[in-house]
mmCIF file of C-alpha atoms in Angstrom:
data_model
loop_
_atom_site.group_PDB
_atom_site.id
_atom_site.type_symbol
_atom_site.label_atom_id
_atom_site.label_comp_id
_atom_site.label_asym_id
_atom_site.label_seq_id
_atom_site.Cartn_x
_atom_site.Cartn_y
_atom_site.Cartn_z
ATOM 1 C CA UNK K 1 -21.471 20.163 -1.752
ATOM 2 C CA UNK K 2 -19.775 20.459 1.527
ATOM 3 C CA UNK K 3 -16.089 21.261 1.789
ATOM 4 C CA UNK K 4 -15.047 17.666 2.433
ATOM 5 C CA UNK K 5 -16.654 16.823 -0.880
ATOM 6 C CA UNK K 6 -15.235 19.572 -2.699
ATOM 7 C CA UNK K 7 -11.732 18.746 -1.325
ATOM 8 C CA UNK K 8 -12.094 15.215 -2.621
ATOM 9 C CA UNK K 9 -12.685 16.637 -6.001
ATOM 10 C CA UNK K 10 -9.219 18.317 -6.311
ATOM 11 C CA UNK K 11 -7.149 16.196 -3.599
ATOM 12 C CA UNK K 12 -6.905 12.558 -2.465
ATOM 13 C CA UNK K 13 -8.328 12.640 1.041
ATOM 14 C CA UNK K 14 -6.433 9.991 3.340
ATOM 15 C CA UNK K 15 -7.697 9.085 6.964
ATOM 16 C CA UNK K 16 -5.243 9.957 9.635
ATOM 17 C CA UNK K 17 -6.546 7.394 12.069
ATOM 18 C CA UNK K 18 -6.623 3.667 13.034
ATOM 19 C CA UNK K 19 -10.236 3.854 13.873
ATOM 20 C CA UNK K 20 -12.014 1.748 11.467
ATOM 21 C CA UNK K 21 -15.631 2.899 12.039
ATOM 22 C CA UNK K 22 -14.321 6.499 11.279
ATOM 23 C CA UNK K 23 -12.721 5.353 7.951
ATOM 24 C CA UNK K 24 -16.030 3.630 7.108
ATOM 25 C CA UNK K 25 -17.906 6.823 7.695
ATOM 26 C CA UNK K 26 -15.665 9.211 5.813
ATOM 27 C CA UNK K 27 -14.891 7.031 2.892
ATOM 28 C CA UNK K 28 -11.231 8.237 2.303
ATOM 29 C CA UNK K 29 -9.058 6.986 -0.525
ATOM 30 C CA UNK K 30 -6.281 6.019 1.771
ATOM 31 C CA UNK K 31 -5.464 5.696 5.442
ATOM 32 C CA UNK K 32 -2.344 6.088 7.514
ATOM 33 C CA UNK K 33 -1.328 4.865 10.829
ATOM 34 C CA UNK K 34 1.334 5.268 13.313
ATOM 35 C CA UNK K 35 2.346 4.039 16.663
ATOM 36 C CA UNK K 36 0.402 6.701 18.591
ATOM 37 C CA UNK K 37 -2.833 5.569 16.753
ATOM 38 C CA UNK K 38 -2.235 2.132 17.091
ATOM 39 C CA UNK K 39 -1.622 2.535 20.851
ATOM 40 C CA UNK K 40 -5.077 4.191 21.138
ATOM 41 C CA UNK K 41 -6.781 1.493 18.955
ATOM 42 C CA UNK K 42 -5.088 -1.198 21.209
ATOM 43 C CA UNK K 43 -6.944 0.298 24.061
ATOM 44 C CA UNK K 44 -10.378 -0.104 22.766
ATOM 45 C CA UNK K 45 -12.457 -3.117 23.191
ATOM 46 C CA UNK K 46 -13.590 -3.317 19.746
ATOM 47 C CA UNK K 47 -9.951 -4.392 18.752
ATOM 48 C CA UNK K 48 -9.547 -7.058 21.483
ATOM 49 C CA UNK K 49 -9.970 -9.856 19.053
ATOM 50 C CA UNK K 50 -7.084 -8.400 16.681
ATOM 51 C CA UNK K 51 -5.121 -8.225 19.916
ATOM 52 C CA UNK K 52 -5.505 -12.020 20.657
ATOM 53 C CA UNK K 53 -4.967 -12.742 16.995
ATOM 54 C CA UNK K 54 -1.542 -10.960 17.045
ATOM 55 C CA UNK K 55 -0.662 -12.562 20.291
ATOM 56 C CA UNK K 56 -1.258 -16.219 18.841
ATOM 57 C CA UNK K 57 0.711 -15.381 15.731
ATOM 58 C CA UNK K 58 3.494 -13.915 17.637
ATOM 59 C CA UNK K 59 4.381 -16.952 19.646
ATOM 60 C CA UNK K 60 7.120 -16.918 22.403
ATOM 61 C CA UNK K 61 10.676 -15.746 22.492
ATOM 62 C CA UNK K 62 12.534 -12.530 23.304
ATOM 63 C CA UNK K 63 11.076 -10.894 20.449
ATOM 64 C CA UNK K 64 7.421 -11.781 21.276
ATOM 65 C CA UNK K 65 6.203 -8.335 22.139
ATOM 66 C CA UNK K 66 7.723 -6.615 18.886
ATOM 67 C CA UNK K 67 6.427 -9.407 16.743
ATOM 68 C CA UNK K 68 3.020 -8.986 18.283
ATOM 69 C CA UNK K 69 3.069 -5.333 17.766
ATOM 70 C CA UNK K 70 4.264 -5.549 14.227
ATOM 71 C CA UNK K 71 1.251 -7.996 13.626
ATOM 72 C CA UNK K 72 -1.304 -5.708 15.396
ATOM 73 C CA UNK K 73 -0.402 -3.029 13.040
ATOM 74 C CA UNK K 74 -0.794 -5.338 9.887
ATOM 75 C CA UNK K 75 -3.915 -6.633 11.148
ATOM 76 C CA UNK K 76 -5.393 -3.230 11.506
ATOM 77 C CA UNK K 77 -4.053 -2.548 8.000
ATOM 78 C CA UNK K 78 -5.900 -5.588 6.934
ATOM 79 C CA UNK K 79 -9.179 -4.444 8.227
ATOM 80 C CA UNK K 80 -8.497 -0.907 6.789
ATOM 81 C CA UNK K 81 -7.717 -2.195 3.290
ATOM 82 C CA UNK K 82 -11.245 -4.019 3.086
ATOM 83 C CA UNK K 83 -12.981 -0.547 3.313
ATOM 84 C CA UNK K 84 -10.736 1.814 1.539
ATOM 85 C CA UNK K 85 -9.969 1.446 -2.345
ATOM 86 C CA UNK K 86 -6.419 2.672 -2.030
ATOM 87 C CA UNK K 87 -3.317 2.219 0.393
ATOM 88 C CA UNK K 88 -2.786 1.838 3.995
ATOM 89 C CA UNK K 89 0.406 3.111 5.464
ATOM 90 C CA UNK K 90 2.080 1.086 8.150
ATOM 91 C CA UNK K 91 5.120 2.590 10.108
ATOM 92 C CA UNK K 92 8.412 0.935 10.874
ATOM 93 C CA UNK K 93 9.525 1.008 14.546
ATOM 94 C CA UNK K 94 10.689 4.545 15.255
ATOM 95 C CA UNK K 95 13.552 2.990 17.111
ATOM 96 C CA UNK K 96 15.144 1.830 13.802
ATOM 97 C CA UNK K 97 15.161 5.545 12.391
ATOM 98 C CA UNK K 98 18.859 5.638 12.280
ATOM 99 C CA UNK K 99 19.763 2.033 11.116
ATOM 100 C CA UNK K 100 19.296 1.569 7.336
ATOM 101 C CA UNK K 101 19.728 -1.977 7.001
ATOM 102 C CA UNK K 102 17.233 -2.749 10.271
ATOM 103 C CA UNK K 103 14.671 -0.533 8.512
ATOM 104 C CA UNK K 104 14.964 -2.381 5.345
ATOM 105 C CA UNK K 105 14.643 -5.787 6.990
ATOM 106 C CA UNK K 106 11.643 -4.660 9.001
ATOM 107 C CA UNK K 107 9.801 -3.050 5.884
ATOM 108 C CA UNK K 108 10.436 -6.403 4.130
ATOM 109 C CA UNK K 109 8.981 -8.302 6.998
ATOM 110 C CA UNK K 110 5.793 -6.044 7.075
ATOM 111 C CA UNK K 111 5.337 -6.440 3.414
ATOM 112 C CA UNK K 112 5.745 -10.357 3.832
ATOM 113 C CA UNK K 113 3.046 -10.389 6.466
ATOM 114 C CA UNK K 114 0.682 -8.438 4.213
ATOM 115 C CA UNK K 115 1.314 -10.658 1.173
ATOM 116 C CA UNK K 116 0.601 -13.704 3.357
ATOM 117 C CA UNK K 117 -2.729 -12.187 4.207
ATOM 118 C CA UNK K 118 -3.474 -11.828 0.313
ATOM 119 C CA UNK K 119 -2.837 -8.050 0.579
ATOM 120 C CA UNK K 120 -0.594 -7.050 -2.301
ATOM 121 C CA UNK K 121 2.213 -4.691 -1.680
ATOM 122 C CA UNK K 122 0.728 -2.122 -4.107
ATOM 123 C CA UNK K 123 -1.923 -1.528 -1.331
ATOM 124 C CA UNK K 124 0.657 -0.802 1.169
ATOM 125 C CA UNK K 125 3.146 2.196 1.839
ATOM 126 C CA UNK K 126 5.871 1.474 4.352
ATOM 127 C CA UNK K 127 6.238 4.490 6.680
ATOM 128 C CA UNK K 128 9.728 5.630 7.774
ATOM 129 C CA UNK K 129 11.073 8.510 9.474
ATOM 130 C CA UNK K 130 12.823 11.096 7.189
ATOM 131 C CA UNK K 131 16.271 10.873 8.598
ATOM 132 C CA UNK K 132 19.331 10.236 6.070
ATOM 133 C CA UNK K 133 19.452 6.813 7.077
ATOM 134 C CA UNK K 134 15.636 6.293 6.567
ATOM 135 C CA UNK K 135 15.727 8.040 3.096
ATOM 136 C CA UNK K 136 18.485 5.716 2.159
ATOM 137 C CA UNK K 137 16.414 2.664 3.178
ATOM 138 C CA UNK K 138 13.429 4.072 1.247
ATOM 139 C CA UNK K 139 15.911 4.395 -1.878
ATOM 140 C CA UNK K 140 16.450 0.618 -1.902
ATOM 141 C CA UNK K 141 13.069 -0.413 -0.885
ATOM 142 C CA UNK K 142 11.714 1.662 -3.741
ATOM 143 C CA UNK K 143 14.071 -0.071 -6.159
ATOM 144 C CA UNK K 144 12.776 -3.496 -4.754
ATOM 145 C CA UNK K 145 9.089 -2.394 -5.482
ATOM 146 C CA UNK K 146 8.129 -1.535 -1.824
ATOM 147 C CA UNK K 147 6.726 1.897 -1.842
ATOM 148 C CA UNK K 148 7.499 4.217 1.023
ATOM 149 C CA UNK K 149 5.728 7.088 2.837
ATOM 150 C CA UNK K 150 8.573 9.099 4.351
ATOM 151 C CA UNK K 151 7.047 10.805 7.460
ATOM 152 C CA UNK K 152 8.094 13.376 10.155
ATOM 153 C CA UNK K 153 9.194 15.737 7.376
ATOM 154 C CA UNK K 154 9.953 19.311 8.438
ATOM 155 C CA UNK K 155 12.255 20.714 6.150
ATOM 156 C CA UNK K 156 12.841 21.452 2.425
ATOM 157 C CA UNK K 157 16.154 19.611 2.655
ATOM 158 C CA UNK K 158 14.420 16.507 3.759
ATOM 159 C CA UNK K 159 11.938 16.823 0.633
ATOM 160 C CA UNK K 160 14.662 17.176 -1.707
ATOM 161 C CA UNK K 161 16.543 14.383 -0.479
ATOM 162 C CA UNK K 162 13.445 12.035 -0.646
ATOM 163 C CA UNK K 163 12.637 13.288 -4.193
ATOM 164 C CA UNK K 164 16.062 12.325 -5.233
ATOM 165 C CA UNK K 165 15.919 8.846 -3.610
ATOM 166 C CA UNK K 166 12.734 8.167 -5.845
ATOM 167 C CA UNK K 167 10.458 7.889 -2.688
ATOM 168 C CA UNK K 168 6.852 7.160 -3.637
ATOM 169 C CA UNK K 169 5.172 9.737 -1.044
ATOM 170 C CA UNK K 170 6.335 12.184 1.578
ATOM 171 C CA UNK K 171 4.306 13.382 4.758
ATOM 172 C CA UNK K 172 5.402 17.099 5.633
ATOM 173 C CA UNK K 173 3.965 17.768 8.874
ATOM 174 C CA UNK K 174 1.916 21.065 8.869
ATOM 175 C CA UNK K 175 0.598 21.417 12.319
ATOM 176 C CA UNK K 176 4.119 20.469 14.308
ATOM 177 C CA UNK K 177 5.579 23.287 12.251
ATOM 178 C CA UNK K 178 3.026 25.472 13.505
ATOM 179 C CA UNK K 179 3.380 24.451 16.950
ATOM 180 C CA UNK K 180 6.990 25.100 16.909
ATOM 181 C CA UNK K 181 6.583 28.734 15.699
ATOM 182 C CA UNK K 182 3.472 29.458 18.010
ATOM 183 C CA UNK K 183 5.484 28.503 21.064
ATOM 184 C CA UNK K 184 8.121 31.130 20.091
ATOM 185 C CA UNK K 185 5.827 33.732 18.539
ATOM 186 C CA UNK K 186 2.543 33.327 20.507
ATOM 187 C CA UNK K 187 1.053 36.779 19.433
ATOM 188 C CA UNK K 188 1.919 36.191 15.626
ATOM 189 C CA UNK K 189 -0.708 35.824 13.066
ATOM 190 C CA UNK K 190 -0.413 32.410 11.487
ATOM 191 C CA UNK K 191 -3.743 32.342 9.872
ATOM 192 C CA UNK K 192 -4.170 30.475 6.503
ATOM 193 C CA UNK K 193 -1.214 31.660 4.054
ATOM 194 C CA UNK K 194 0.704 32.957 7.048
ATOM 195 C CA UNK K 195 1.024 29.455 8.549
ATOM 196 C CA UNK K 196 4.624 28.350 8.358
ATOM 197 C CA UNK K 197 3.509 24.723 8.056
ATOM 198 C CA UNK K 198 1.170 25.512 5.059
ATOM 199 C CA UNK K 199 4.248 27.683 3.418
ATOM 200 C CA UNK K 200 6.532 24.695 3.809
ATOM 201 C CA UNK K 201 4.141 22.142 1.974
ATOM 202 C CA UNK K 202 3.418 24.883 -0.731
ATOM 203 C CA UNK K 203 7.027 25.297 -1.430
ATOM 204 C CA UNK K 204 7.814 21.653 -1.455
ATOM 205 C CA UNK K 205 4.735 20.971 -3.781
ATOM 206 C CA UNK K 206 5.867 23.798 -6.281
ATOM 207 C CA UNK K 207 9.522 22.389 -6.198
ATOM 208 C CA UNK K 208 8.356 18.903 -7.053
ATOM 209 C CA UNK K 209 5.988 20.051 -9.956
ATOM 210 C CA UNK K 210 8.350 22.432 -11.451
ATOM 211 C CA UNK K 211 11.440 19.778 -11.538
ATOM 212 C CA UNK K 212 9.394 16.904 -12.624
ATOM 213 C CA UNK K 213 9.555 14.681 -9.438
ATOM 214 C CA UNK K 214 6.855 11.943 -9.143
ATOM 215 C CA UNK K 215 7.095 11.969 -5.480
ATOM 216 C CA UNK K 216 3.501 12.580 -4.106
ATOM 217 C CA UNK K 217 3.194 15.367 -1.466
ATOM 218 C CA UNK K 218 0.615 14.498 1.337
ATOM 219 C CA UNK K 219 0.296 17.276 3.874
ATOM 220 C CA UNK K 220 -0.159 15.910 7.326
ATOM 221 C CA UNK K 221 -0.570 16.672 10.874
ATOM 222 C CA UNK K 222 -3.359 19.399 10.653
ATOM 223 C CA UNK K 223 -4.321 21.714 13.777
ATOM 224 C CA UNK K 224 -7.260 23.312 12.003
ATOM 225 C CA UNK K 225 -9.358 23.345 8.972
ATOM 226 C CA UNK K 226 -7.765 26.633 7.848
ATOM 227 C CA UNK K 227 -4.491 24.666 7.165
ATOM 228 C CA UNK K 228 -6.292 22.206 5.023
ATOM 229 C CA UNK K 229 -8.197 24.866 3.129
ATOM 230 C CA UNK K 230 -4.976 26.388 2.396
ATOM 231 C CA UNK K 231 -3.798 23.448 0.751
ATOM 232 C CA UNK K 232 -6.593 22.589 -1.301
ATOM 233 C CA UNK K 233 -5.192 21.165 -4.455
ATOM 234 C CA UNK K 234 -2.164 19.357 -2.863
ATOM 235 C CA UNK K 235 -1.581 15.703 -4.085
ATOM 236 C CA UNK K 236 -2.913 14.252 -0.783
ATOM 237 C CA UNK K 237 -3.881 15.438 2.636
ATOM 238 C CA UNK K 238 -4.146 13.123 5.485
ATOM 239 C CA UNK K 239 -6.815 14.435 7.890
ATOM 240 C CA UNK K 240 -8.148 13.330 11.268
ATOM 241 C CA UNK K 241 -11.829 12.364 11.672
ATOM 242 C CA UNK K 242 -12.812 15.348 13.618
ATOM 243 C CA UNK K 243 -11.380 17.675 11.176
ATOM 244 C CA UNK K 244 -13.139 15.688 8.225
ATOM 245 C CA UNK K 245 -16.263 16.261 10.187
ATOM 246 C CA UNK K 246 -15.645 19.860 10.389
ATOM 247 C CA UNK K 247 -15.152 19.989 6.696
ATOM 248 C CA UNK K 248 -18.222 17.942 6.126
ATOM 249 C CA UNK K 249 -20.264 20.409 8.141
ATOM 250 C CA UNK K 250 -19.087 23.451 6.213
ATOM 251 C CA UNK K 251 -21.197 24.140 3.064
ATOM 252 C CA UNK K 252 -19.076 27.200 1.906
ATOM 253 C CA UNK K 253 -17.186 27.326 -1.310
ATOM 254 C CA UNK K 254 -13.411 25.717 -1.279
ATOM 255 C CA UNK K 255 -11.018 27.320 -3.405
ATOM 256 C CA UNK K 256 -8.311 25.268 -5.048
ATOM 257 C CA UNK K 257 -4.856 26.737 -3.722
ATOM 258 C CA UNK K 258 -2.329 24.524 -5.266
ATOM 259 C CA UNK K 259 -1.792 23.701 -8.824
ATOM 260 C CA UNK K 260 0.827 22.114 -10.879
ATOM 261 C CA UNK K 261 1.219 25.133 -12.914
ATOM 262 C CA UNK K 262 2.605 27.406 -10.342
ATOM 263 C CA UNK K 263 6.240 27.620 -10.438
ATOM 264 C CA UNK K 264 9.038 27.134 -7.947
ATOM 265 C CA UNK K 265 11.821 29.775 -7.323
ATOM 266 C CA UNK K 266 14.171 27.098 -5.861
ATOM 267 C CA UNK K 267 16.582 25.678 -8.515
ATOM 268 C CA UNK K 268 16.986 21.906 -8.508
ATOM 269 C CA UNK K 269 19.584 20.612 -6.041
ATOM 270 C CA UNK K 270 20.795 17.230 -5.306
ATOM 271 C CA UNK K 271 22.148 16.864 -1.683
ATOM 272 C CA UNK K 272 25.071 14.936 -0.707
ATOM 273 C CA UNK K 273 24.701 13.359 2.979
ATOM 274 C CA UNK K 274 27.014 16.117 4.285
ATOM 275 C CA UNK K 275 25.064 18.832 2.843
ATOM 276 C CA UNK K 276 21.736 17.468 3.921
ATOM 277 C CA UNK K 277 23.111 17.173 7.491
ATOM 278 C CA UNK K 278 24.259 20.655 7.437
ATOM 279 C CA UNK K 279 21.093 21.743 6.311
ATOM 280 C CA UNK K 280 19.206 19.928 8.985
ATOM 281 C CA UNK K 281 21.711 21.320 11.422
ATOM 282 C CA UNK K 282 21.018 24.991 10.355
ATOM 283 C CA UNK K 283 17.270 24.371 10.519
ATOM 284 C CA UNK K 284 16.516 24.519 14.146
ATOM 285 C CA UNK K 285 12.749 23.858 13.714
ATOM 286 C CA UNK K 286 13.227 20.606 11.534
ATOM 287 C CA UNK K 287 16.136 19.502 13.878
ATOM 288 C CA UNK K 288 14.131 19.842 17.096
ATOM 289 C CA UNK K 289 10.923 18.403 15.654
ATOM 290 C CA UNK K 290 12.466 15.366 13.878
ATOM 291 C CA UNK K 291 14.096 14.349 16.955
ATOM 292 C CA UNK K 292 10.945 14.889 18.985
ATOM 293 C CA UNK K 293 8.870 12.956 16.725
ATOM 294 C CA UNK K 294 11.162 10.052 16.679
ATOM 295 C CA UNK K 295 11.089 10.043 20.573
ATOM 296 C CA UNK K 296 7.564 10.366 21.022
ATOM 297 C CA UNK K 297 6.742 7.449 18.479
ATOM 298 C CA UNK K 298 9.331 5.303 20.201
ATOM 299 C CA UNK K 299 7.740 6.055 23.492
ATOM 300 C CA UNK K 300 4.220 5.145 22.322
ATOM 301 C CA UNK K 301 5.794 1.943 20.575
ATOM 302 C CA UNK K 302 7.167 0.930 24.068
ATOM 303 C CA UNK K 303 3.587 1.597 25.658
ATOM 304 C CA UNK K 304 2.095 -0.334 23.048
ATOM 305 C CA UNK K 305 4.270 -3.225 23.657
ATOM 306 C CA UNK K 306 3.601 -2.817 27.356
ATOM 307 C CA UNK K 307 0.048 -3.005 26.830
ATOM 308 C CA UNK K 308 0.475 -6.077 24.805
ATOM 309 C CA UNK K 309 2.392 -7.648 27.343
ATOM 310 C CA UNK K 310 -0.597 -7.527 29.731
ATOM 311 C CA UNK K 311 -2.939 -9.040 27.137
#
């Protein structure tokens, strides 16, 4: 078997793309989208019919572009759920990242849209940035039966808070952590187990398994296949089509790196809001990358709305 096939035997593989053709080719269990991926999809002619369908549904009014953008994301999600057996992750507008109640309201709207298209909520994960406000929104949504994917996760504190909130799934970003460290130490060896993003996800995985948390750990944002290989055995990994192709072309043996039996050295800790904010303040990498990620997703959301306005 090639490495992609081997990986699927120990880890649930998720497609990190809005490209329906790529999802059909690599046959992942789940798929994730975000504003950047939707912006890319919206610029491709094969999705023109979905844009027009979203425009017709959105109607008129001051919130037309926002409604059209939400609808386009849901329609892409609808198409993807017809291919995959599992769940589609659809992201809440990043501009709501610091507003708990607005995030909850938007999540409910997205779920209602999916259900109106005969896609049950257990096929959908609502993606929310891992701010304190986003985690608290996720806590309430989970209690309502709306499962969440907390994204833009860079720190151990974010992971702890998500687990204690009962979040269904988290997406710690491996590659963006590596980017930050490489920028500051360009000559350092960050290969395989030396990769700080790999180390972060491994620590979170061990902590969750040791302390009995049910929250799913899904490594995300990979820069190379080495990062994926170093996390083989993680609950889930969301992988771009290019890296899935690279794994599919590699016939060498893939070793399982993470198992639930590996114990954590971190004692269980339930963070208050002030403790969470202090830990984020002390973690310069996580503080900077979370803020940067929210800004970039918000910028792509604006670009998507501008593109939709021209339809």
